[in-house]
Amino acid sequence: MSRIDMTAVAPEAFQAVLGLETYVRTNVEHGVLELVKLRASMLNGCAYCVDMHSRDALAAGESSRRLFAVSAWREAPFFDERERTALALTDAVTRLGEHGVPDDVWDAAAKVWSEKELADLLMAIATINVWNRIAVTCRTQPPAQG
């Protein structure tokens, strides 16, 4: 059971996060954005977001094979260099430890993403982590029927 409906209880806060979502949807490559959203949601154990972003990616033409492989992206041969660096950065930012994002992860991403693209990618990772934390804490469930 859901604990709280954020759209009803704190609509202004929900709209603020939705503003971030709108920004990243406009500024990050759609395919990469869905991979990042799916990966962060897997790491955070957010069933609602894993379900939503898997369905969204499939509807946009992403292959189920690549989506399944997001859980083991380091070993999977299906991702190009930009996708790999985006997934590595997603892992590092989502699992942010006491030492932050390692230089090797950041430097690899900075080699294949422009500074603006990297800033937008970081905003995308931060935004999905906000959504995950809201959905997991509120116990938001995926729809029974997809």
PDB file of N, CA, C and O in Angstrom, residues 79-87 108-109 111-113:
ATOM      1  N   PHE A  79      26.471  -2.139 -25.435  1.00  0.00           N
ATOM      2  CA  PHE A  79      26.458  -0.695 -25.188  1.00  0.00           C
ATOM      3  C   PHE A  79      27.707  -0.042 -25.761  1.00  0.00           C
ATOM      4  O   PHE A  79      28.807  -0.580 -25.636  1.00  0.00           O
ATOM      5  N   ASP A  80      27.512   1.133 -26.374  1.00  0.00           N
ATOM      6  CA  ASP A  80      28.651   1.853 -26.933  1.00  0.00           C
ATOM      7  C   ASP A  80      29.365   2.646 -25.828  1.00  0.00           C
ATOM      8  O   ASP A  80      28.943   2.636 -24.663  1.00  0.00           O
ATOM      9  N   GLU A  81      30.435   3.321 -26.192  1.00  0.00           N
ATOM     10  CA  GLU A  81      31.269   4.005 -25.202  1.00  0.00           C
ATOM     11  C   GLU A  81      30.507   5.093 -24.440  1.00  0.00           C
ATOM     12  O   GLU A  81      30.648   5.227 -23.228  1.00  0.00           O
ATOM     13  N   ARG A  82      29.700   5.860 -25.146  1.00  0.00           N
ATOM     14  CA  ARG A  82      28.928   6.913 -24.470  1.00  0.00           C
ATOM     15  C   ARG A  82      27.935   6.302 -23.482  1.00  0.00           C
ATOM     16  O   ARG A  82      27.789   6.777 -22.363  1.00  0.00           O
ATOM     17  N   GLU A  83      27.264   5.245 -23.893  1.00  0.00           N
ATOM     18  CA  GLU A  83      26.317   4.574 -22.996  1.00  0.00           C
ATOM     19  C   GLU A  83      27.039   3.983 -21.785  1.00  0.00           C
ATOM     20  O   GLU A  83      26.560   4.097 -20.652  1.00  0.00           O
ATOM     21  N   ARG A  84      28.191   3.377 -22.018  1.00  0.00           N
ATOM     22  CA  ARG A  84      28.962   2.772 -20.925  1.00  0.00           C
ATOM     23  C   ARG A  84      29.406   3.829 -19.911  1.00  0.00           C
ATOM     24  O   ARG A  84      29.331   3.603 -18.707  1.00  0.00           O
ATOM     25  N   THR A  85      29.886   4.964 -20.417  1.00  0.00           N
ATOM     26  CA  THR A  85      30.321   5.996 -19.477  1.00  0.00           C
ATOM     27  C   THR A  85      29.125   6.594 -18.739  1.00  0.00           C
ATOM     28  O   THR A  85      29.237   6.937 -17.558  1.00  0.00           O
ATOM     29  N   ALA A  86      27.980   6.687 -19.407  1.00  0.00           N
ATOM     30  CA  ALA A  86      26.764   7.176 -18.737  1.00  0.00           C
ATOM     31  C   ALA A  86      26.320   6.199 -17.655  1.00  0.00           C
ATOM     32  O   ALA A  86      25.919   6.612 -16.557  1.00  0.00           O
ATOM     33  N   LEU A  87      26.397   4.909 -17.939  1.00  0.00           N
ATOM     34  CA  LEU A  87      26.015   3.898 -16.944  1.00  0.00           C
ATOM     35  C   LEU A  87      27.002   3.871 -15.784  1.00  0.00           C
ATOM     36  O   LEU A  87      26.597   3.745 -14.623  1.00  0.00           O
ATOM     37  N   ALA A 108      36.539   9.418 -17.775  1.00  0.00           N
ATOM     38  CA  ALA A 108      36.084   8.628 -18.927  1.00  0.00           C
ATOM     39  C   ALA A 108      34.846   9.258 -19.550  1.00  0.00           C
ATOM     40  O   ALA A 108      34.732   9.348 -20.779  1.00  0.00           O
ATOM     41  N   ALA A 109      33.920   9.718 -18.718  1.00  0.00           N
ATOM     42  CA  ALA A 109      32.713  10.365 -19.232  1.00  0.00           C
ATOM     43  C   ALA A 109      33.059  11.685 -19.913  1.00  0.00           C
ATOM     44  O   ALA A 109      32.516  12.011 -20.977  1.00  0.00           O
ATOM     45  N   LYS A 111      35.586  12.448 -21.534  1.00  0.00           N
ATOM     46  CA  LYS A 111      36.239  12.235 -22.831  1.00  0.00           C
ATOM     47  C   LYS A 111      35.231  12.080 -23.964  1.00  0.00           C
ATOM     48  O   LYS A 111      35.555  12.350 -25.115  1.00  0.00           O
ATOM     49  N   VAL A 112      34.031  11.605 -23.654  1.00  0.00           N
ATOM     50  CA  VAL A 112      33.064  11.328 -24.720  1.00  0.00           C
ATOM     51  C   VAL A 112      31.809  12.197 -24.656  1.00  0.00           C
ATOM     52  O   VAL A 112      30.989  12.155 -25.568  1.00  0.00           O
ATOM     53  N   TRP A 113      31.657  12.964 -23.600  1.00  0.00           N
ATOM     54  CA  TRP A 113      30.526  13.880 -23.463  1.00  0.00           C
ATOM     55  C   TRP A 113      31.081  15.295 -23.342  1.00  0.00           C
ATOM     56  O   TRP A 113      32.068  15.514 -22.623  1.00  0.00           O
TER      57      TRP A 113
END
